[in-house]
mmCIF file of C-alpha atoms in Angstrom:
data_model
loop_
_atom_site.group_PDB
_atom_site.id
_atom_site.type_symbol
_atom_site.label_atom_id
_atom_site.label_comp_id
_atom_site.label_asym_id
_atom_site.label_seq_id
_atom_site.Cartn_x
_atom_site.Cartn_y
_atom_site.Cartn_z
ATOM 1 C CA MET A 64 0.304 2.213 26.482
ATOM 2 C CA LYS A 65 4.172 2.862 24.639
ATOM 3 C CA ILE A 66 3.475 1.669 21.006
ATOM 4 C CA ILE A 67 6.063 0.809 18.488
ATOM 5 C CA ARG A 68 5.387 0.709 14.980
ATOM 6 C CA LEU A 69 8.334 -0.891 13.294
ATOM 7 C CA SER A 70 9.099 -0.602 9.231
ATOM 8 C CA THR A 71 12.035 -1.595 7.318
ATOM 9 C CA PHE A 72 11.843 2.419 5.614
ATOM 10 C CA LEU A 73 10.358 5.555 5.818
ATOM 11 C CA ASP A 74 11.255 7.328 3.089
ATOM 12 C CA TYR A 75 8.293 6.407 0.806
ATOM 13 C CA GLY A 76 5.888 3.988 -0.371
ATOM 14 C CA GLY A 77 2.479 1.969 0.812
ATOM 15 C CA ILE A 78 3.473 1.241 4.017
ATOM 16 C CA GLU A 79 5.833 4.673 4.694
ATOM 17 C CA THR A 80 2.250 6.560 3.762
ATOM 18 C CA LYS A 81 0.443 4.042 6.435
ATOM 19 C CA MET A 82 2.491 5.404 8.201
ATOM 20 C CA VAL A 83 2.046 9.296 8.008
ATOM 21 C CA ASN A 84 -1.503 8.577 8.225
ATOM 22 C CA LEU A 85 -1.526 7.081 11.377
ATOM 23 C CA SER A 86 0.911 9.161 12.412
ATOM 24 C CA ALA A 87 -2.183 11.376 12.646
ATOM 25 C CA VAL A 88 -4.132 10.009 15.050
ATOM 26 C CA ASP A 89 -5.578 12.801 18.307
ATOM 27 C CA ASP A 90 -4.258 9.791 21.004
ATOM 28 C CA PRO A 91 -2.692 11.532 24.231
ATOM 29 C CA ASP A 92 -3.530 8.683 25.960
ATOM 30 C CA ASN A 93 -0.899 6.611 23.932
ATOM 31 C CA ILE A 94 2.758 7.278 23.118
ATOM 32 C CA TRP A 95 3.679 6.391 19.866
ATOM 33 C CA ILE A 96 6.749 5.700 18.283
ATOM 34 C CA PHE A 97 7.817 5.240 14.468
ATOM 35 C CA CYS A 98 10.730 3.334 13.799
ATOM 36 C CA ALA A 99 12.402 2.227 10.208
ATOM 37 C CA ILE A 100 14.986 -0.224 9.639
ATOM 38 C CA GLY A 101 17.080 1.682 7.458
ATOM 39 C CA LYS A 102 17.095 4.941 6.458
ATOM 40 C CA GLY A 103 14.279 7.522 6.508
ATOM 41 C CA GLY A 104 13.240 10.667 4.406
ATOM 42 C CA VAL A 105 9.660 11.930 2.852
ATOM 43 C CA ALA A 106 7.524 9.375 5.539
ATOM 44 C CA SER A 107 9.493 10.195 8.590
ATOM 45 C CA GLN A 108 9.719 13.896 8.400
ATOM 46 C CA ARG A 109 5.784 14.001 8.065
ATOM 47 C CA ILE A 110 5.536 11.881 10.958
ATOM 48 C CA LEU A 111 7.645 14.415 12.427
ATOM 49 C CA ASN A 112 6.103 16.665 11.655
ATOM 50 C CA ASN A 113 2.479 14.949 13.051
ATOM 51 C CA GLY A 114 4.250 15.727 16.499
ATOM 52 C CA LYS A 115 5.263 11.987 16.911
ATOM 53 C CA LYS A 116 8.450 10.292 17.435
ATOM 54 C CA VAL A 117 10.295 8.980 14.918
ATOM 55 C CA ILE A 118 13.862 6.981 14.695
ATOM 56 C CA CYS A 119 15.576 5.932 11.333
ATOM 57 C CA PHE A 120 18.367 3.353 13.038
ATOM 58 C CA ASP A 121 19.604 3.321 9.456
ATOM 59 C CA TYR A 122 21.021 -1.021 10.893
ATOM 60 C CA PRO A 123 21.015 -2.876 8.004
ATOM 61 C CA HIS A 124 17.799 -4.643 6.905
ATOM 62 C CA LYS A 125 18.294 -7.674 4.522
ATOM 63 C CA ILE A 126 17.954 -10.915 6.424
ATOM 64 C CA PRO A 127 19.314 -12.770 8.161
ATOM 65 C CA SER A 128 21.307 -8.991 10.258
ATOM 66 C CA ILE A 129 22.481 -10.378 14.020
ATOM 67 C CA ALA A 130 23.962 -7.545 14.638
ATOM 68 C CA THR A 131 20.318 -5.449 13.997
ATOM 69 C CA ILE A 132 18.717 -8.104 15.843
ATOM 70 C CA TYR A 133 21.264 -7.285 18.630
ATOM 71 C CA LYS A 134 20.742 -3.090 18.333
ATOM 72 C CA LEU A 135 16.770 -3.228 18.239
ATOM 73 C CA TYR A 136 16.661 -6.239 21.572
ATOM 74 C CA LEU A 137 18.921 -3.504 23.136
ATOM 75 C CA PHE A 138 16.679 -0.475 22.234
ATOM 76 C CA PHE A 139 13.344 -2.840 22.981
ATOM 77 C CA ARG A 140 14.908 -3.214 26.463
ATOM 78 C CA LEU A 141 15.983 0.603 27.124
ATOM 79 C CA GLU A 142 12.253 2.105 25.964
ATOM 80 C CA LYS A 143 10.119 -0.504 27.257
ATOM 81 C CA PRO A 144 7.231 -0.507 25.266
ATOM 82 C CA SER A 145 3.689 -2.312 25.870
ATOM 83 C CA VAL A 146 3.791 -3.299 22.267
ATOM 84 C CA VAL A 147 5.797 -3.814 19.473
ATOM 85 C CA HIS A 148 3.924 -4.319 16.124
ATOM 86 C CA THR A 149 5.600 -4.605 12.661
ATOM 87 C CA SER A 150 5.673 -4.670 9.150
ATOM 88 C CA GLY A 151 7.214 -6.407 6.275
ATOM 89 C CA ALA A 152 9.479 -8.886 6.010
ATOM 90 C CA GLU A 153 11.954 -7.317 7.298
ATOM 91 C CA ALA A 154 11.243 -5.567 9.674
ATOM 92 C CA ASN A 155 8.980 -8.968 11.056
ATOM 93 C CA PHE A 156 12.228 -10.936 11.070
ATOM 94 C CA HIS A 157 14.846 -8.814 13.257
ATOM 95 C CA GLY A 158 11.560 -7.262 15.199
ATOM 96 C CA ILE A 159 9.630 -10.264 15.840
ATOM 97 C CA ILE A 160 13.042 -12.307 17.248
ATOM 98 C CA ALA A 161 14.559 -9.191 18.960
ATOM 99 C CA ALA A 162 11.078 -8.083 20.285
ATOM 100 C CA LYS A 163 10.465 -11.434 22.203
ATOM 101 C CA LEU A 164 14.365 -11.734 23.637
ATOM 102 C CA ALA A 165 13.289 -8.345 24.972
ATOM 103 C CA GLY A 166 10.738 -9.711 26.827
ATOM 104 C CA ILE A 167 8.203 -7.341 25.316
ATOM 105 C CA LYS A 168 4.180 -8.471 26.754
ATOM 106 C CA THR A 169 2.589 -7.635 22.950
ATOM 107 C CA VAL A 170 4.423 -8.772 19.635
ATOM 108 C CA ILE A 171 2.670 -8.588 16.240
ATOM 109 C CA GLY A 172 3.718 -9.043 13.503
ATOM 110 C CA GLU A 173 1.351 -7.735 9.886
ATOM 111 C CA GLU A 174 2.083 -9.063 6.855
ATOM 112 C CA ILE A 175 1.610 -6.035 3.436
ATOM 113 C CA GLY A 176 1.021 -8.117 0.683
ATOM 114 C CA ILE A 177 1.812 -11.866 -0.232
ATOM 115 C CA PRO A 178 4.629 -12.333 -0.808
ATOM 116 C CA SER A 179 6.709 -14.809 -3.010
ATOM 117 C CA GLN A 180 8.809 -17.173 -0.576
ATOM 118 C CA SER A 181 11.724 -20.052 -0.910
ATOM 119 C CA LYS A 182 11.124 -22.743 0.683
ATOM 120 C CA ILE A 183 13.459 -21.722 3.820
ATOM 121 C CA GLY A 184 11.876 -18.357 3.568
ATOM 122 C CA ILE A 185 7.906 -20.212 4.569
ATOM 123 C CA THR A 186 9.773 -22.639 7.174
ATOM 124 C CA ILE A 187 10.797 -19.680 8.588
ATOM 125 C CA PHE A 188 8.740 -17.032 9.438
ATOM 126 C CA THR A 189 5.793 -20.164 10.136
ATOM 127 C CA TYR A 190 8.235 -20.994 13.018
ATOM 128 C CA LEU A 191 8.740 -16.602 13.942
ATOM 129 C CA TYR A 192 4.921 -16.003 13.452
ATOM 130 C CA LYS A 193 4.529 -19.198 16.025
ATOM 131 C CA TYR A 194 6.060 -16.209 18.839
ATOM 132 C CA CYS A 195 3.610 -13.490 18.089
ATOM 133 C CA ASP A 196 0.653 -12.587 20.188
ATOM 134 C CA PHE A 197 -1.314 -11.614 16.623
ATOM 135 C CA VAL A 198 -0.888 -11.788 13.138
ATOM 136 C CA LEU A 199 -2.329 -8.657 10.967
ATOM 137 C CA GLY A 200 -3.295 -8.727 7.447
ATOM 138 C CA GLU A 201 -4.197 -5.901 5.725
ATOM 139 C CA SER A 202 -7.077 -7.886 3.406
ATOM 140 C CA LYS A 203 -9.096 -11.083 3.664
ATOM 141 C CA LEU A 204 -6.672 -12.752 0.888
ATOM 142 C CA VAL A 205 -3.469 -12.099 3.127
ATOM 143 C CA VAL A 206 -4.807 -13.283 6.008
ATOM 144 C CA GLU A 207 -6.035 -16.247 4.392
ATOM 145 C CA ASN A 208 -2.743 -17.128 2.604
ATOM 146 C CA LEU A 209 -0.984 -16.462 5.866
ATOM 147 C CA ARG A 210 -3.180 -19.531 7.274
ATOM 148 C CA LYS A 211 -2.444 -21.483 4.605
ATOM 149 C CA THR A 212 1.299 -20.682 3.949
ATOM 150 C CA PHE A 213 2.970 -20.269 7.128
ATOM 151 C CA LYS A 214 0.216 -22.231 9.084
ATOM 152 C CA VAL A 215 -0.783 -19.391 11.330
ATOM 153 C CA ASP A 216 -2.954 -20.369 14.230
ATOM 154 C CA PRO A 217 -6.673 -18.559 12.870
ATOM 155 C CA SER A 218 -7.379 -17.348 16.593
ATOM 156 C CA LYS A 219 -3.907 -15.226 16.061
ATOM 157 C CA LEU A 220 -5.013 -13.708 12.991
ATOM 158 C CA LYS A 221 -6.621 -10.275 12.049
ATOM 159 C CA VAL A 222 -7.596 -8.227 9.068
ATOM 160 C CA VAL A 223 -7.087 -4.791 9.347
ATOM 161 C CA SER A 224 -7.765 -2.913 6.620
ATOM 162 C CA ASN A 225 -6.027 0.205 4.902
ATOM 163 C CA PHE A 226 -7.352 3.711 6.150
ATOM 164 C CA ILE A 227 -8.107 7.166 5.053
ATOM 165 C CA GLU A 228 -7.869 10.051 6.656
ATOM 166 C CA ASN A 229 -10.459 12.269 6.764
ATOM 167 C CA LYS A 230 -10.637 14.490 3.637
ATOM 168 C CA SER A 231 -11.510 18.353 4.382
ATOM 169 C CA SER A 232 -13.416 18.782 0.976
ATOM 170 C CA THR A 233 -16.130 16.418 0.003
ATOM 171 C CA GLU A 234 -15.870 17.737 -3.659
ATOM 172 C CA VAL A 235 -15.679 15.413 -6.143
ATOM 173 C CA PRO A 236 -12.917 16.790 -8.369
ATOM 174 C CA LYS A 237 -13.090 18.741 -11.326
ATOM 175 C CA ASN A 238 -11.479 17.092 -14.067
ATOM 176 C CA VAL A 239 -9.616 19.385 -16.245
ATOM 177 C CA ALA A 240 -7.273 16.487 -18.101
ATOM 178 C CA THR A 241 -7.174 17.001 -21.801
ATOM 179 C CA PRO A 242 -7.015 14.635 -23.926
ATOM 180 C CA PHE A 243 -8.124 11.885 -21.300
ATOM 181 C CA THR A 244 -5.930 10.598 -18.816
ATOM 182 C CA LEU A 245 -5.162 7.419 -16.936
ATOM 183 C CA ILE A 246 -2.587 7.772 -13.237
ATOM 184 C CA THR A 247 -0.652 5.046 -11.508
ATOM 185 C CA VAL A 248 0.739 5.658 -8.223
ATOM 186 C CA SER A 249 3.055 3.280 -7.255
ATOM 187 C CA ARG A 250 7.183 2.093 -6.908
ATOM 188 C CA LEU A 251 8.237 0.716 -10.387
ATOM 189 C CA VAL A 252 8.519 -2.644 -9.710
ATOM 190 C CA ASN A 253 7.394 -5.712 -11.875
ATOM 191 C CA VAL A 254 5.112 -6.422 -9.872
ATOM 192 C CA LYS A 255 3.062 -3.521 -10.545
ATOM 193 C CA ASN A 256 2.650 -4.627 -14.077
ATOM 194 C CA ILE A 257 2.925 -1.197 -15.320
ATOM 195 C CA LYS A 258 3.865 -2.532 -18.874
ATOM 196 C CA GLY A 259 0.743 -4.467 -19.154
ATOM 197 C CA VAL A 260 -0.765 -1.004 -18.979
ATOM 198 C CA LEU A 261 1.481 -0.044 -21.712
ATOM 199 C CA ARG A 262 0.810 -2.256 -23.980
ATOM 200 C CA CYS A 263 -2.455 -1.616 -23.784
ATOM 201 C CA ILE A 264 -2.225 2.645 -24.255
ATOM 202 C CA HIS A 265 -0.224 0.668 -27.489
ATOM 203 C CA SER A 266 -3.485 -0.501 -28.780
ATOM 204 C CA LEU A 267 -6.055 2.397 -27.872
ATOM 205 C CA LYS A 268 -4.042 4.362 -29.885
ATOM 206 C CA SER A 269 -3.912 2.153 -32.638
ATOM 207 C CA LYS A 270 -7.636 2.001 -32.661
ATOM 208 C CA GLY A 271 -7.580 5.953 -32.408
ATOM 209 C CA PHE A 272 -8.274 6.930 -28.902
ATOM 210 C CA VAL A 273 -6.372 9.993 -27.386
ATOM 211 C CA LEU A 274 -5.110 9.703 -24.263
ATOM 212 C CA ARG A 275 -2.339 10.017 -21.858
ATOM 213 C CA PHE A 276 -0.566 7.954 -18.950
ATOM 214 C CA VAL A 277 0.580 9.237 -16.223
ATOM 215 C CA ILE A 278 2.984 7.174 -13.724
ATOM 216 C CA LEU A 279 4.353 8.815 -10.420
ATOM 217 C CA GLY A 280 7.049 6.823 -8.225
ATOM 218 C CA SER A 281 10.449 5.346 -9.399
ATOM 219 C CA GLY A 282 12.188 2.005 -8.898
ATOM 220 C CA GLU A 283 14.143 -0.565 -10.400
ATOM 221 C CA GLU A 284 11.633 -0.990 -13.549
ATOM 222 C CA GLU A 285 12.099 2.309 -14.781
ATOM 223 C CA PHE A 286 14.515 1.834 -17.196
ATOM 224 C CA ASN A 287 12.823 -1.238 -18.447
ATOM 225 C CA LEU A 288 9.190 0.455 -19.243
ATOM 226 C CA LYS A 289 10.582 3.771 -20.203
ATOM 227 C CA SER A 290 12.300 1.670 -23.689
ATOM 228 C CA LEU A 291 9.256 -0.070 -23.799
ATOM 229 C CA SER A 292 7.446 2.790 -24.244
ATOM 230 C CA ARG A 293 9.384 3.402 -26.788
ATOM 231 C CA GLU A 294 9.687 0.425 -28.349
ATOM 232 C CA LEU A 295 5.817 0.977 -28.875
ATOM 233 C CA LEU A 296 5.948 4.469 -30.297
ATOM 234 C CA ILE A 297 4.036 5.504 -27.516
ATOM 235 C CA GLU A 298 6.528 7.694 -25.735
ATOM 236 C CA ASP A 299 4.283 10.788 -26.390
ATOM 237 C CA SER A 300 1.603 9.792 -24.797
ATOM 238 C CA VAL A 301 3.479 8.648 -21.259
ATOM 239 C CA GLU A 302 4.756 10.583 -18.569
ATOM 240 C CA PHE A 303 7.057 9.393 -15.642
ATOM 241 C CA LEU A 304 6.963 11.913 -13.237
ATOM 242 C CA GLY A 305 8.855 10.396 -10.229
ATOM 243 C CA HIS A 306 8.593 10.379 -6.557
ATOM 244 C CA VAL A 307 5.859 13.556 -5.981
ATOM 245 C CA GLU A 308 5.726 14.852 -2.414
ATOM 246 C CA ASN A 309 2.360 15.788 -2.861
ATOM 247 C CA PRO A 310 0.106 13.374 -5.362
ATOM 248 C CA GLU A 311 -3.497 13.827 -5.030
ATOM 249 C CA ILE A 312 -2.063 17.851 -7.237
ATOM 250 C CA GLU A 313 -1.985 15.239 -9.973
ATOM 251 C CA LEU A 314 -4.665 12.888 -8.730
ATOM 252 C CA ASN A 315 -7.025 15.707 -9.149
ATOM 253 C CA LYS A 316 -6.407 16.382 -12.858
ATOM 254 C CA ALA A 317 -7.135 12.160 -13.480
ATOM 255 C CA ASP A 318 -9.834 10.850 -15.326
ATOM 256 C CA LEU A 319 -9.046 7.574 -14.378
ATOM 257 C CA PHE A 320 -6.806 5.729 -12.021
ATOM 258 C CA ILE A 321 -5.173 2.276 -12.559
ATOM 259 C CA LEU A 322 -3.590 -0.318 -10.121
ATOM 260 C CA ASN A 323 -2.686 -3.598 -12.965
ATOM 261 C CA SER A 324 -0.651 -5.484 -9.722
ATOM 262 C CA PHE A 325 0.143 -9.198 -10.300
ATOM 263 C CA SER A 326 -0.806 -8.865 -6.607
ATOM 264 C CA GLU A 327 -1.177 -6.497 -3.564
ATOM 265 C CA GLY A 328 -1.754 -6.635 -0.056
ATOM 266 C CA PHE A 329 -4.795 -4.053 0.244
ATOM 267 C CA SER A 330 -2.664 -0.356 -2.227
ATOM 268 C CA ASN A 331 -2.846 2.893 -0.149
ATOM 269 C CA SER A 332 -2.775 4.731 -3.849
ATOM 270 C CA LEU A 333 -5.890 2.984 -4.244
ATOM 271 C CA LEU A 334 -7.393 3.415 -1.457
ATOM 272 C CA GLU A 335 -6.644 7.851 -1.633
ATOM 273 C CA ALA A 336 -7.476 7.552 -5.290
ATOM 274 C CA MET A 337 -11.103 6.606 -4.333
ATOM 275 C CA ALA A 338 -11.534 9.058 -1.487
ATOM 276 C CA TYR A 339 -10.440 11.914 -3.994
ATOM 277 C CA GLY A 340 -13.598 10.751 -5.796
ATOM 278 C CA ILE A 341 -11.378 9.448 -9.037
ATOM 279 C CA PRO A 342 -13.477 6.769 -10.376
ATOM 280 C CA SER A 343 -10.346 3.433 -10.861
ATOM 281 C CA LEU A 344 -9.745 0.225 -11.953
ATOM 282 C CA SER A 345 -7.602 -2.259 -10.236
ATOM 283 C CA THR A 346 -6.723 -6.091 -10.709
ATOM 284 C CA ALA A 347 -8.995 -8.047 -8.482
ATOM 285 C CA THR A 348 -6.500 -9.197 -5.820
ATOM 286 C CA GLY A 349 -6.325 -8.213 -1.960
ATOM 287 C CA GLY A 350 -7.608 -5.491 -1.134
ATOM 288 C CA ALA A 351 -9.051 -4.068 -4.112
ATOM 289 C CA VAL A 352 -11.619 -6.955 -3.721
ATOM 290 C CA GLU A 353 -13.172 -5.636 -0.808
ATOM 291 C CA LEU A 354 -12.828 -1.815 -1.723
ATOM 292 C CA ILE A 355 -14.451 -2.166 -5.028
ATOM 293 C CA LYS A 356 -18.042 -3.533 -6.279
ATOM 294 C CA HIS A 357 -17.397 -3.784 -10.012
ATOM 295 C CA GLN A 358 -19.028 -1.135 -12.189
ATOM 296 C CA HIS A 359 -20.498 0.569 -9.520
ATOM 297 C CA ASN A 360 -18.079 1.911 -8.093
ATOM 298 C CA GLY A 361 -15.026 0.842 -9.879
ATOM 299 C CA TRP A 362 -13.646 -1.727 -12.229
ATOM 300 C CA LEU A 363 -12.395 -5.275 -11.339
ATOM 301 C CA VAL A 364 -9.911 -7.383 -13.644
ATOM 302 C CA GLU A 365 -8.468 -10.230 -13.655
ATOM 303 C CA PRO A 366 -4.376 -10.174 -12.997
ATOM 304 C CA SER A 367 -2.033 -10.766 -16.251
ATOM 305 C CA ASN A 368 -5.031 -10.534 -18.564
ATOM 306 C CA ASP A 369 -4.027 -7.444 -21.082
ATOM 307 C CA LEU A 370 -7.547 -8.505 -23.128
ATOM 308 C CA GLN A 371 -9.937 -7.734 -20.089
ATOM 309 C CA LEU A 372 -8.015 -4.626 -18.912
ATOM 310 C CA LEU A 373 -8.052 -3.566 -22.776
ATOM 311 C CA THR A 374 -11.805 -3.910 -23.445
ATOM 312 C CA ASN A 375 -12.597 -2.279 -19.557
ATOM 313 C CA LEU A 376 -10.293 0.597 -20.146
ATOM 314 C CA GLU A 377 -12.287 0.689 -24.179
ATOM 315 C CA PHE A 378 -15.318 0.880 -22.316
ATOM 316 C CA ILE A 379 -14.353 3.113 -20.130
ATOM 317 C CA LEU A 380 -13.050 5.811 -22.248
ATOM 318 C CA LYS A 381 -16.714 5.253 -24.311
ATOM 319 C CA MET A 382 -18.126 6.634 -21.471
ATOM 320 C CA ASP A 383 -20.239 9.888 -20.938
ATOM 321 C CA LYS A 384 -18.154 12.639 -18.321
ATOM 322 C CA GLU A 385 -21.196 12.118 -15.979
ATOM 323 C CA HIS A 386 -21.801 8.393 -15.698
ATOM 324 C CA LEU A 387 -17.740 8.353 -15.052
ATOM 325 C CA GLN A 388 -18.207 10.905 -12.242
ATOM 326 C CA ARG A 389 -20.759 9.479 -10.929
ATOM 327 C CA ILE A 390 -18.366 5.461 -10.347
ATOM 328 C CA GLY A 391 -16.197 8.267 -9.103
ATOM 329 C CA ILE A 392 -18.416 9.562 -6.435
ATOM 330 C CA ALA A 393 -19.572 6.069 -5.394
ATOM 331 C CA GLY A 394 -15.834 5.104 -5.075
ATOM 332 C CA ARG A 395 -15.215 7.985 -2.764
ATOM 333 C CA ASP A 396 -18.734 7.641 -0.644
ATOM 334 C CA SER A 397 -17.566 4.054 -0.028
ATOM 335 C CA VAL A 398 -14.188 4.453 0.909
ATOM 336 C CA ARG A 399 -15.126 7.480 3.573
ATOM 337 C CA ALA A 400 -17.743 5.636 4.850
ATOM 338 C CA ASN A 401 -15.665 1.946 5.809
ATOM 339 C CA PHE A 402 -11.679 2.656 6.116
ATOM 340 C CA SER A 403 -11.412 5.692 8.263
ATOM 341 C CA LEU A 404 -8.852 6.913 10.346
ATOM 342 C CA GLU A 405 -10.791 6.532 13.261
ATOM 343 C CA ARG A 406 -11.730 2.976 12.549
ATOM 344 C CA HIS A 407 -8.413 1.336 11.750
ATOM 345 C CA LYS A 408 -6.997 2.837 15.398
ATOM 346 C CA ASN A 409 -9.809 1.435 17.042
ATOM 347 C CA GLN A 410 -9.264 -2.141 15.641
ATOM 348 C CA LEU A 411 -5.419 -1.549 16.301
ATOM 349 C CA MET A 412 -6.191 -0.626 19.842
ATOM 350 C CA SER A 413 -8.557 -3.427 20.712
ATOM 351 C CA ILE A 414 -5.754 -5.826 19.711
ATOM 352 C CA TYR A 415 -3.295 -4.277 21.839
ATOM 353 C CA ASN A 416 -5.753 -4.296 24.393
#
């Protein structure tokens, strides 16, 4: 079976990380081709290193592009895949239309979050998803949104959670950070609500806590976040490291991973942090509610609730190291047991077949 996975980009980010990890699958019975409408980068190179075919078209990705639809249509006609599986709004829009026009047997769209759509956007994707054989979501919340907002036929809806590669080490990393170190790995965009974490860092410092906040990633909010750090007089406690090719090196130095998003699909960075045994705190949105049992293998707080975030951070900062490490162990064990690459591949193949 020939399978084409189409995303908008293959540079870096959550969906890109998932494509890299999926490309590591040992599957000699099928041909996997990983494609991006736009540019490639770190992710496309890693996929190549995993021995899989990669094509980054560098076509216009903004909706709508008739030229992009036509060029994808020609590509699908040439390749004749059994399955075209698209991920993300731009890839879904252009890829689903092109695949249907090309007569592809199985067309699958995947939503990677809960997007804020205009009425026109909702109408377009409601119509578009009717032509998919299946519509996937990364979490139960995403699938429920697809059913309610886009009126997707429940028989077409499937939850296919994100996953982790099997880690070679089973040891919980030694936290060597001094002072207490918080870390986040994400695109620097408004939906991640890193500003809320910065406000909490300010409050904690005013209470006498000594800590640092390490931010991995880049994006449109970087200037604003750095400005807010200066305004709050916490610049000496916040480090912006930009895009880091191997975030696990920094993760293994941290005491706590934090994800404070207003909304999420299923965060790869949260999944990876927990897999490395890093105690993790997240807002109760998207896949986090399926990953974390509050105060057992991590912590959940309400989105947009600075007070609740502050209260939980203060509680964690006062916790003894052994208790904190036990939380990390519980998180590591739960994600490795329930979110493996092999399980994800088997879910996909059952749908593709």
